[in-house]
C-alpha atoms as an extended CHARMM CRD file, in Angstrom:
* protein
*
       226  EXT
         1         1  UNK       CA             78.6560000000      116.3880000000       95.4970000000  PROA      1               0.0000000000
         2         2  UNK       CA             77.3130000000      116.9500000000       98.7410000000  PROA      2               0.0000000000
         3         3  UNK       CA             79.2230000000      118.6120000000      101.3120000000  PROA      3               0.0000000000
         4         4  UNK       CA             78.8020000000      119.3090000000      105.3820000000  PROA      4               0.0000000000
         5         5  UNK       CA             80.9820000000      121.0370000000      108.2510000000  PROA      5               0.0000000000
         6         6  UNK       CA             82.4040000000      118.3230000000      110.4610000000  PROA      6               0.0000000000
         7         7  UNK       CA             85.7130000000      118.1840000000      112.2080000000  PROA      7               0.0000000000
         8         8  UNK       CA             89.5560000000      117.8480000000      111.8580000000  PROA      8               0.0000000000
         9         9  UNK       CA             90.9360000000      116.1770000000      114.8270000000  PROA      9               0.0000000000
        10        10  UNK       CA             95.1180000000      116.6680000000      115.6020000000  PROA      10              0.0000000000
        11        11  UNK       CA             96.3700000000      113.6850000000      117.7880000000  PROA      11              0.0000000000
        12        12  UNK       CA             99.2880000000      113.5060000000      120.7220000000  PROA      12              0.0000000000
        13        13  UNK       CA            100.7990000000      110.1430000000      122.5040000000  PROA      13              0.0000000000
        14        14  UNK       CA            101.0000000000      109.9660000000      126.0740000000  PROA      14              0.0000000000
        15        15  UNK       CA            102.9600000000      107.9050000000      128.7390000000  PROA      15              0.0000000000
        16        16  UNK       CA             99.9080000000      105.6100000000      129.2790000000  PROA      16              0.0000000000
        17        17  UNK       CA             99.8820000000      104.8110000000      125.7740000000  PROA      17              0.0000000000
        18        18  UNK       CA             96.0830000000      106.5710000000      124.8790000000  PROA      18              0.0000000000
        19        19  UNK       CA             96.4280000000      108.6990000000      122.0150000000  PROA      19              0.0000000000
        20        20  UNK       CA             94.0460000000      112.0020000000      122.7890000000  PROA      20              0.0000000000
        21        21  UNK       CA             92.5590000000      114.4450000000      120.6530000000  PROA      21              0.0000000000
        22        22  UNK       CA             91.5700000000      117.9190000000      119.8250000000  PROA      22              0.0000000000
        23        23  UNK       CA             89.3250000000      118.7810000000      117.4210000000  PROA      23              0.0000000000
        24        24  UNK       CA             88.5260000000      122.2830000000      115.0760000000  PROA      24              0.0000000000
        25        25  UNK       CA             86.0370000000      122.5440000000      112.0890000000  PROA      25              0.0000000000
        26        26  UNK       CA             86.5880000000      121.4220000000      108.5270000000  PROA      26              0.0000000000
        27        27  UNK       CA             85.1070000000      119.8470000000      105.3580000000  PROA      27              0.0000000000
        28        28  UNK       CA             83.5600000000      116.3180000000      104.7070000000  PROA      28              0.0000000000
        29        29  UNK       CA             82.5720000000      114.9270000000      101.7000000000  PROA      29              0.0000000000
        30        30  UNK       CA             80.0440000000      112.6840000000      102.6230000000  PROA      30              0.0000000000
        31        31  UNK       CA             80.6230000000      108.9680000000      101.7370000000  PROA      31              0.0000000000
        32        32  UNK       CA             77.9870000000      106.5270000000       99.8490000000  PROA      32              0.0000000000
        33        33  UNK       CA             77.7150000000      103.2920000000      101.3680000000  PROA      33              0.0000000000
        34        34  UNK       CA             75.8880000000      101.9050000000      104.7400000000  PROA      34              0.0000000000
        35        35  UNK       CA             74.7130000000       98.8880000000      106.8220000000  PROA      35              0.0000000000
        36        36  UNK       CA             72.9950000000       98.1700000000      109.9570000000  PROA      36              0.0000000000
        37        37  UNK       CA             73.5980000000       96.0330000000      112.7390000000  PROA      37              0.0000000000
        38        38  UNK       CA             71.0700000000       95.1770000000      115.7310000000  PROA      38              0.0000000000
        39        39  UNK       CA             72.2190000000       93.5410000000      119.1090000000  PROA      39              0.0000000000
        40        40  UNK       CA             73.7610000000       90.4120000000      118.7010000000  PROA      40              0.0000000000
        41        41  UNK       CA             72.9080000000       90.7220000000      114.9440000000  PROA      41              0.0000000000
        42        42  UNK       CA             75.3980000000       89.6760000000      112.0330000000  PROA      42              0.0000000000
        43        43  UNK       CA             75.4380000000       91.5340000000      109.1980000000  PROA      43              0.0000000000
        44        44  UNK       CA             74.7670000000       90.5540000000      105.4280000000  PROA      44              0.0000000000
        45        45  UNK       CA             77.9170000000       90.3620000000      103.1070000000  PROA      45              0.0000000000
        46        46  UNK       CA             76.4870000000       93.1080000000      100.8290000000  PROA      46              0.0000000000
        47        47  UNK       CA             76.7060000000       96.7210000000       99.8330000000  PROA      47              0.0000000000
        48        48  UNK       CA             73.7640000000       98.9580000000      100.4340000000  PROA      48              0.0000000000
        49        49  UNK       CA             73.7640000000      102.1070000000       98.3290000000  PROA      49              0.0000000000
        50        50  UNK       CA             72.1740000000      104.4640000000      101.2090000000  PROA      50              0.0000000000
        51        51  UNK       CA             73.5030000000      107.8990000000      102.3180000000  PROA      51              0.0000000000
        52        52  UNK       CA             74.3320000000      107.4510000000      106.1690000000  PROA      52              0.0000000000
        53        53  UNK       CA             74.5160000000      111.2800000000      106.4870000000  PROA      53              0.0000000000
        54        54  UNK       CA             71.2280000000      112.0810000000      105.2050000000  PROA      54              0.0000000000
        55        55  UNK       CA             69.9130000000      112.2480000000      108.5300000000  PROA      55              0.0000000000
        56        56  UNK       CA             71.8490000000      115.2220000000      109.3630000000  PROA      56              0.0000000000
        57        57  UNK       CA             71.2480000000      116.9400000000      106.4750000000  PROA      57              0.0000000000
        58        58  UNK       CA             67.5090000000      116.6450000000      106.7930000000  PROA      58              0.0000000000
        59        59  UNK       CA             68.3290000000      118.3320000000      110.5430000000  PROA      59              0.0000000000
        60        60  UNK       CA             66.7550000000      114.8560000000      112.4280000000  PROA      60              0.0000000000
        61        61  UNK       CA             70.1890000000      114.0170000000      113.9450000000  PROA      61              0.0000000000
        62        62  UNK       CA             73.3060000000      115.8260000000      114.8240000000  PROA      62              0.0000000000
        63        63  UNK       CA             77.3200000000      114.8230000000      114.8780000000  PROA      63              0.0000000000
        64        64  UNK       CA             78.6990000000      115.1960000000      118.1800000000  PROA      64              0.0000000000
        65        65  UNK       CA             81.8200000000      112.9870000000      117.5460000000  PROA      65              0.0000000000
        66        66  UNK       CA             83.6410000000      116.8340000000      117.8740000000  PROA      66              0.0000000000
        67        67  UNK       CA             82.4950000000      117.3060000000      121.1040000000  PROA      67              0.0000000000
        68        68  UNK       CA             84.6130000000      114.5860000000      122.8410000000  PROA      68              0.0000000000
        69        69  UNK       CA             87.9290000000      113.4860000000      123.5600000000  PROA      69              0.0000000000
        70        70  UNK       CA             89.0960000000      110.0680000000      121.9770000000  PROA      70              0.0000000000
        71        71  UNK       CA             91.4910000000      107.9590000000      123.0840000000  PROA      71              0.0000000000
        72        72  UNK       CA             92.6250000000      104.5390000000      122.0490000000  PROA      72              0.0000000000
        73        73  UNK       CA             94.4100000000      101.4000000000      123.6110000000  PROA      73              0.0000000000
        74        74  UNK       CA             96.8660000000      101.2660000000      121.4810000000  PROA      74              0.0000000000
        75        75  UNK       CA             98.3650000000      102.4380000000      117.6260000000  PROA      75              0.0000000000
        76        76  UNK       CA            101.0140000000      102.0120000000      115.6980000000  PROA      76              0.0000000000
        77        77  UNK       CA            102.7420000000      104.8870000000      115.0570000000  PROA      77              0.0000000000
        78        78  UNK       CA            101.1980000000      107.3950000000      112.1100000000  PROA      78              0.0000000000
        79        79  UNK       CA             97.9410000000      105.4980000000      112.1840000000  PROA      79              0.0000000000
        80        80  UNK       CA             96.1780000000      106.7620000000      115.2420000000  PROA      80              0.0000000000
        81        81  UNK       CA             93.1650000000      108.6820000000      116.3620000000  PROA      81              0.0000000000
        82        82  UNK       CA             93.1960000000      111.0470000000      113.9620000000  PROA      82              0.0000000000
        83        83  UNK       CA             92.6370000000      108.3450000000      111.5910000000  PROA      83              0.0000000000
        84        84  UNK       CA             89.3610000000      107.2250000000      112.3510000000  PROA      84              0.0000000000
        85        85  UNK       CA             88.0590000000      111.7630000000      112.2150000000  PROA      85              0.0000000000
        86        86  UNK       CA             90.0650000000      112.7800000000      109.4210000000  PROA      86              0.0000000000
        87        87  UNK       CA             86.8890000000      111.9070000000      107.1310000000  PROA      87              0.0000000000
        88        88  UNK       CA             89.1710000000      110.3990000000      104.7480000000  PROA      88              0.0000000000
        89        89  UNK       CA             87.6880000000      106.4900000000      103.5550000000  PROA      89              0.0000000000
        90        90  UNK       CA             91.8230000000      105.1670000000      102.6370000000  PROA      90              0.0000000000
        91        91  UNK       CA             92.8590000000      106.1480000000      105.6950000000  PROA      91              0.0000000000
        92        92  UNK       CA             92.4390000000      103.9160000000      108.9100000000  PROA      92              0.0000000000
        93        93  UNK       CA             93.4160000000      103.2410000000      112.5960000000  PROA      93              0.0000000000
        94        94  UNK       CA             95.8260000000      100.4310000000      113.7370000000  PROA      94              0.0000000000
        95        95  UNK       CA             95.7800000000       98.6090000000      117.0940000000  PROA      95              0.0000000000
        96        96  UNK       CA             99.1730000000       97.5990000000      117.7920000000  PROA      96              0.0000000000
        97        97  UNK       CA             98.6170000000       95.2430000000      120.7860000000  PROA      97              0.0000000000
        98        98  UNK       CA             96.6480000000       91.9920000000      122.4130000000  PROA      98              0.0000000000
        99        99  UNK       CA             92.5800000000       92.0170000000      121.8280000000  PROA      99              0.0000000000
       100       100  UNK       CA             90.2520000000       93.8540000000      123.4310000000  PROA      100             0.0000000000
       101       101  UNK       CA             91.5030000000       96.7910000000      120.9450000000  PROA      101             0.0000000000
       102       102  UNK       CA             89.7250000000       99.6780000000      122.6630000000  PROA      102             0.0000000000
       103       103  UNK       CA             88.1840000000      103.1680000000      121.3300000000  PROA      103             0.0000000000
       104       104  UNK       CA             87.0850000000      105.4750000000      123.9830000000  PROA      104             0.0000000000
       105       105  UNK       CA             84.5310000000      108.6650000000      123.4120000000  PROA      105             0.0000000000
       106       106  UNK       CA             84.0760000000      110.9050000000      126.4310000000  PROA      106             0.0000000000
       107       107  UNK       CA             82.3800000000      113.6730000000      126.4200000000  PROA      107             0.0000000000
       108       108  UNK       CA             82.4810000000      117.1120000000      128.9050000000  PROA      108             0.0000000000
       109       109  UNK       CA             78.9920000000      116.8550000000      129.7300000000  PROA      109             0.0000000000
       110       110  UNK       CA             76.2220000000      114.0400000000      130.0570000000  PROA      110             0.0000000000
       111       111  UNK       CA             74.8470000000      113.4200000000      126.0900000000  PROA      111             0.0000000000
       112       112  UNK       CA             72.1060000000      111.8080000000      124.0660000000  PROA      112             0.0000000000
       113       113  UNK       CA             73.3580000000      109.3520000000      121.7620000000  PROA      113             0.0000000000
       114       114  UNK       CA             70.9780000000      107.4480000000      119.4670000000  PROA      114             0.0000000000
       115       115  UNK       CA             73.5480000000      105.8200000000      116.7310000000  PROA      115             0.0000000000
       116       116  UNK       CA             77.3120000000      104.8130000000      116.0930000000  PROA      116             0.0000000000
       117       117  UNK       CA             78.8650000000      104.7430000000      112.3810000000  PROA      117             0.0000000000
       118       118  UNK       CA             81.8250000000      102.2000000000      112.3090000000  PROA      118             0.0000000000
       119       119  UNK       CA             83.1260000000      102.4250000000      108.6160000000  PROA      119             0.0000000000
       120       120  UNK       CA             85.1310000000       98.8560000000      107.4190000000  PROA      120             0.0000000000
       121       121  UNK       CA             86.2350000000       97.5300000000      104.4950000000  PROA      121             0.0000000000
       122       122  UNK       CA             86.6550000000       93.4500000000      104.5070000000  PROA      122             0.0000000000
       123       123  UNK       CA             88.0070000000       93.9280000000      100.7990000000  PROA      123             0.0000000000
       124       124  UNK       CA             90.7970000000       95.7670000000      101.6330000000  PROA      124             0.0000000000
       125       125  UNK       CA             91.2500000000       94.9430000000      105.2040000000  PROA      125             0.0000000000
       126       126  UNK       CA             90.8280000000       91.1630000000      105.5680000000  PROA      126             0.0000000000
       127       127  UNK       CA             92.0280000000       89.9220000000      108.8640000000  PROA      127             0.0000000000
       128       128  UNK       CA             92.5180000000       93.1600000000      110.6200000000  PROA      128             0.0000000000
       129       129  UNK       CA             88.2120000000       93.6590000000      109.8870000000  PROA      129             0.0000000000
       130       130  UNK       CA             86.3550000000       93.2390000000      112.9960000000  PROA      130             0.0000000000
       131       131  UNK       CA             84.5320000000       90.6010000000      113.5180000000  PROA      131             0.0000000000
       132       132  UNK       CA             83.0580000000       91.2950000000      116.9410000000  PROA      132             0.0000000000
       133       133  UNK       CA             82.1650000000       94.5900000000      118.2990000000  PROA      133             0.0000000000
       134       134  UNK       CA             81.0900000000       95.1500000000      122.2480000000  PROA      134             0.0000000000
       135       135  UNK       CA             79.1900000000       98.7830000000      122.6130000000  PROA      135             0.0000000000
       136       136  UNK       CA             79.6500000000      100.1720000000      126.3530000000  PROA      136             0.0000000000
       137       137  UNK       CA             78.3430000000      103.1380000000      128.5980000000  PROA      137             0.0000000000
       138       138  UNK       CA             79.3630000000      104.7100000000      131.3750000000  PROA      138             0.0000000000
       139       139  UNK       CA             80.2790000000      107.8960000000      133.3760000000  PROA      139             0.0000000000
       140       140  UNK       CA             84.3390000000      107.1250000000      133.4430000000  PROA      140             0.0000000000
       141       141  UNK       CA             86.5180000000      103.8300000000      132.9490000000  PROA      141             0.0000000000
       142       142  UNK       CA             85.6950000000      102.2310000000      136.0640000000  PROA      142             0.0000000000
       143       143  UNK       CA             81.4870000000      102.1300000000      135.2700000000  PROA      143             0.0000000000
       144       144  UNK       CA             81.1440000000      101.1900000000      131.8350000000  PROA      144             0.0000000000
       145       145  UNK       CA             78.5900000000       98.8390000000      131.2360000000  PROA      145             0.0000000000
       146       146  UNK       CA             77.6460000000       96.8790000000      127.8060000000  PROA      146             0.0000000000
       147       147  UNK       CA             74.7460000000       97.7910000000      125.8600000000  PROA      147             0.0000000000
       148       148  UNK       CA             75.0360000000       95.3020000000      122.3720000000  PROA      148             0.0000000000
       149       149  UNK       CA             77.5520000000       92.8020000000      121.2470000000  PROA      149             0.0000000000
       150       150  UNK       CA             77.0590000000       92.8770000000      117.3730000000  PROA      150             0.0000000000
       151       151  UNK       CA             78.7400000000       90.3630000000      114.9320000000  PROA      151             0.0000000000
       152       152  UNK       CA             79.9070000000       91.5460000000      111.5180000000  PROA      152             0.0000000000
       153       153  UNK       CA             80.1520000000       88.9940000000      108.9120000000  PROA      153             0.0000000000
       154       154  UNK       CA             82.8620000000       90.7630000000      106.0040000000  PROA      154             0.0000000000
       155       155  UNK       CA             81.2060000000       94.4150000000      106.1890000000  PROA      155             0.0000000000
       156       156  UNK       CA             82.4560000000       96.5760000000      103.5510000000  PROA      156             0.0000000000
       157       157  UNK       CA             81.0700000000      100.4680000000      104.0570000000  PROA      157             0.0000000000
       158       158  UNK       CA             79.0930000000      102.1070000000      106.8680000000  PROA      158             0.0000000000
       159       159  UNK       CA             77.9450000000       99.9710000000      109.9940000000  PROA      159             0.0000000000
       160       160  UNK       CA             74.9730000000      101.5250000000      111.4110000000  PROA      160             0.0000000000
       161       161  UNK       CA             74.8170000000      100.6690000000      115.2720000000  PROA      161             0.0000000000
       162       162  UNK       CA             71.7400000000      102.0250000000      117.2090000000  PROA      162             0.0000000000
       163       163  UNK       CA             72.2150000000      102.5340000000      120.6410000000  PROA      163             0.0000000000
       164       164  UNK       CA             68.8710000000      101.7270000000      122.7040000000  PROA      164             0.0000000000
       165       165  UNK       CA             68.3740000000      101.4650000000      126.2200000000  PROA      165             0.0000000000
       166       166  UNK       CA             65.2700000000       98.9110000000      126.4540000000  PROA      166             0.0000000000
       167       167  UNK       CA             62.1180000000      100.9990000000      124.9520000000  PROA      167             0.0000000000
       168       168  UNK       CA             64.1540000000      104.5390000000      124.9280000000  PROA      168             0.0000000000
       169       169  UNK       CA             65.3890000000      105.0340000000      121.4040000000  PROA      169             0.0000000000
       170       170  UNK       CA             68.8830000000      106.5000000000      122.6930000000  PROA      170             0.0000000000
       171       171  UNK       CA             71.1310000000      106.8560000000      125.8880000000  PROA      171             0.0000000000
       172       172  UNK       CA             72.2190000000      109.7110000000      128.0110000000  PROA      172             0.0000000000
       173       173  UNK       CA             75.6270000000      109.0470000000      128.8010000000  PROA      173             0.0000000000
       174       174  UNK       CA             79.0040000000      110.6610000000      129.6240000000  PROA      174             0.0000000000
       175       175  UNK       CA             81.5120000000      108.1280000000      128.1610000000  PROA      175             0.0000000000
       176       176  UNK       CA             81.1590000000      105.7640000000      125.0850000000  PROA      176             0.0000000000
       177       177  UNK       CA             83.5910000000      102.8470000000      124.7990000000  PROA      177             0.0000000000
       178       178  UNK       CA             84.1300000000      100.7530000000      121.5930000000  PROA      178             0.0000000000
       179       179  UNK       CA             85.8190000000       97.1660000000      122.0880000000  PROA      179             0.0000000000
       180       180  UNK       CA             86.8140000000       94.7690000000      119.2320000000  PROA      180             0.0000000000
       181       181  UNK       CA             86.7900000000       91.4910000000      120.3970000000  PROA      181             0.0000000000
       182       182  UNK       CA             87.5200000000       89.7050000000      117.6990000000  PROA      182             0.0000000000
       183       183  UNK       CA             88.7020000000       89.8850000000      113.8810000000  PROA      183             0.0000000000
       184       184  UNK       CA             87.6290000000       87.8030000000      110.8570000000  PROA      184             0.0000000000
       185       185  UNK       CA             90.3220000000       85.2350000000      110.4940000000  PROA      185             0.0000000000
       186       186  UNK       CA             91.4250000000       85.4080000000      114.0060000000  PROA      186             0.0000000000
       187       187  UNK       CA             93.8830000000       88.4130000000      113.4490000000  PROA      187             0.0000000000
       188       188  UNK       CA             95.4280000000       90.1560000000      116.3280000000  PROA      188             0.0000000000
       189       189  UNK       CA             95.4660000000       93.4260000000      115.3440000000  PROA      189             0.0000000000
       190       190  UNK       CA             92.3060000000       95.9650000000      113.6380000000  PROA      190             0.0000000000
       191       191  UNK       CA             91.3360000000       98.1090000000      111.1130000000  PROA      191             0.0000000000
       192       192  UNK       CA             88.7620000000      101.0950000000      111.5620000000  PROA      192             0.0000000000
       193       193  UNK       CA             88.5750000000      104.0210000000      108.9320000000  PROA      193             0.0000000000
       194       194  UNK       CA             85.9420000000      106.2910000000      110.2480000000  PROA      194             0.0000000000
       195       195  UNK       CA             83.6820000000      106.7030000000      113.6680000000  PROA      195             0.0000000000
       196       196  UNK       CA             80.5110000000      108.8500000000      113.3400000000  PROA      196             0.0000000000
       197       197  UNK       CA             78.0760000000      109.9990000000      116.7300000000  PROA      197             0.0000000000
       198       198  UNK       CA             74.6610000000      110.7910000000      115.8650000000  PROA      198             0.0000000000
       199       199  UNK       CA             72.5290000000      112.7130000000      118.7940000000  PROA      199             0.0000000000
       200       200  UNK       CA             68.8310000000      112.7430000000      118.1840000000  PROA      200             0.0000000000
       201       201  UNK       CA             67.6540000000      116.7530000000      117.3480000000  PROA      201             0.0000000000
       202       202  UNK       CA             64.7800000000      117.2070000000      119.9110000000  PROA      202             0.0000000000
       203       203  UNK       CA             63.8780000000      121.0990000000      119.4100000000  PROA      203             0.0000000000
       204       204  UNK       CA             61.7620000000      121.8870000000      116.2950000000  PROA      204             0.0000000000
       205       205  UNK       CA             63.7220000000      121.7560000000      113.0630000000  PROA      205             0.0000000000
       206       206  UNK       CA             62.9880000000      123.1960000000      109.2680000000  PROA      206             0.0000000000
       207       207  UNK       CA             64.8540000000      120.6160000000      107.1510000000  PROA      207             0.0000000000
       208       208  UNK       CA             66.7600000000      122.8060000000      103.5320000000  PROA      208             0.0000000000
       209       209  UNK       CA             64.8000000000      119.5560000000      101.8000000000  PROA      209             0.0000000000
       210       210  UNK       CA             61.6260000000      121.8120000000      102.0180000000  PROA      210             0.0000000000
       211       211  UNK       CA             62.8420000000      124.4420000000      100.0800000000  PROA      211             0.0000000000
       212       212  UNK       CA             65.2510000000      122.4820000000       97.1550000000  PROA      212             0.0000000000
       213       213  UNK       CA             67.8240000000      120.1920000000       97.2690000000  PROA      213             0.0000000000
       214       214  UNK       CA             71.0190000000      122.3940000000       98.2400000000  PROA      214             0.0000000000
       215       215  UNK       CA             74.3440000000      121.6730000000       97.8180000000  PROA      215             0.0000000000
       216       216  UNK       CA             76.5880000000      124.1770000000       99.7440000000  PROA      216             0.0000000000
       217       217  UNK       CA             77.8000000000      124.7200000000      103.2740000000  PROA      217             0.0000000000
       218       218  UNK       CA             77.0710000000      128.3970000000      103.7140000000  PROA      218             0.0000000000
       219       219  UNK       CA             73.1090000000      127.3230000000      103.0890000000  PROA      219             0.0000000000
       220       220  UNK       CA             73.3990000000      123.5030000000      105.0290000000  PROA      220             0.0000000000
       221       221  UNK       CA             74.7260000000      126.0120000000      108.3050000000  PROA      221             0.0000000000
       222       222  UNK       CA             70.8710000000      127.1890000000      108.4680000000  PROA      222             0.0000000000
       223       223  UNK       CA             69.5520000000      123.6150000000      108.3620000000  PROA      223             0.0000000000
       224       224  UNK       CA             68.4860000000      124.3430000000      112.0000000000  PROA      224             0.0000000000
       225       225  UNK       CA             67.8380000000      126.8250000000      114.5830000000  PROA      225             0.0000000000
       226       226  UNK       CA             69.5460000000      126.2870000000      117.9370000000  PROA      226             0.0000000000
């Protein structure tokens, strides 16, 4: 099985009730399933056997989920931010309060994004699946501006969300915001079990799948030069 570096995240509450996080490198095992959603586009009730990490192992896009502090609006207690980073598929964050249920990505520096990975699972989940996701962009809080509204119809795996700004085929941006607006069966509260960041790689690249299929960290690390 296919392994890659990503990142453990460690979580602390504070007064205002956003949970924040730190981040350090670990292990991920990558995980099997994925589906895409466009802008205002619902997705099919199906199961599509794709890797949603080959990307990065063929050194066109990079994870920069570790790269930014995440906060939330609000979890219940022992399912929080370090849910949705602990790579873990039976694990998941819990909103514990009234809709929008917020998840907020900002970064220390201005950075490309080109595509979102929300992982769900309808089966399991039920009501507490999203059913409405609203993708926004901004420098801080008070500018955040919505790119897509996409509608998920029962998703079970990944949810592949590109991020477009008109004809560009990713944004520059300092602060991602993920709002659920609504859950399948008008639930209050929501389920998410993994959040993935993909940055497009712009400088040259020499993908391992030109020289064998390999399996282990210590040879994926050279995928690129930086």
């Amino acid at each position: 099985m296919r392994s890659i570096l990503a990142c453990q995240v460690k979580a602390t509450c504070v007064a205002n009730s956003y949970c924040f996080v730190y981040l350090k490198n670990q292990r991920l095992i990558s995980p099997k399933f994925s589906k895409v959603a466009g802008n205002n586009e619902e997705t099919e009730k199906s199961e599509i056997k794709e890797d949603p990490l080959e990307e990065e192992r063929n050194g066109l896009v990079r994870e920069v989920g570790n790269q930014a502090v995440w906060s939330l609006s609000s979890c219940k207690p022992g399912f929080g931010v370090e849910r949705l980073r602990d790579n873990i598929m039976d694990t998941y964050w819990q909103s514990d309060g009234q809709l929008p249920h917020l998840v907020n990505i900002q970064f220390h520096r201005k950075t490309n994004i080109s595509q979102i990975y929300i992982y769900t699972d309808y089966k399991l989940d039920e009501s507490y699946t999203p059913s409405r996701i609203s993708i926004r962009a901004g420098s801080h809080f008070n500018d955040l501006q919505e790119l897509q509204i996409v509608d998920l119809n029962e998703p079970t795996g990944w949810v592949t969300i590109p991020i477009k700004d008109g004809s560009v085929k990713c944004i520059r941006t300092f602060m991602l915001q993920i709002a659920v607006i609504s859950n399948h069966q008008n639930g209050r509260d929501t389920h998410m079990r993994q959040i993935r960041i993909h940055a497009p790689v712009e400088d040259r690249h020499y993908p391992l799948e030109l020289f064998g299929k390999f399996s282990t960290v210590n040879f994926q690390k050279f995928a690129t030069l930086r």
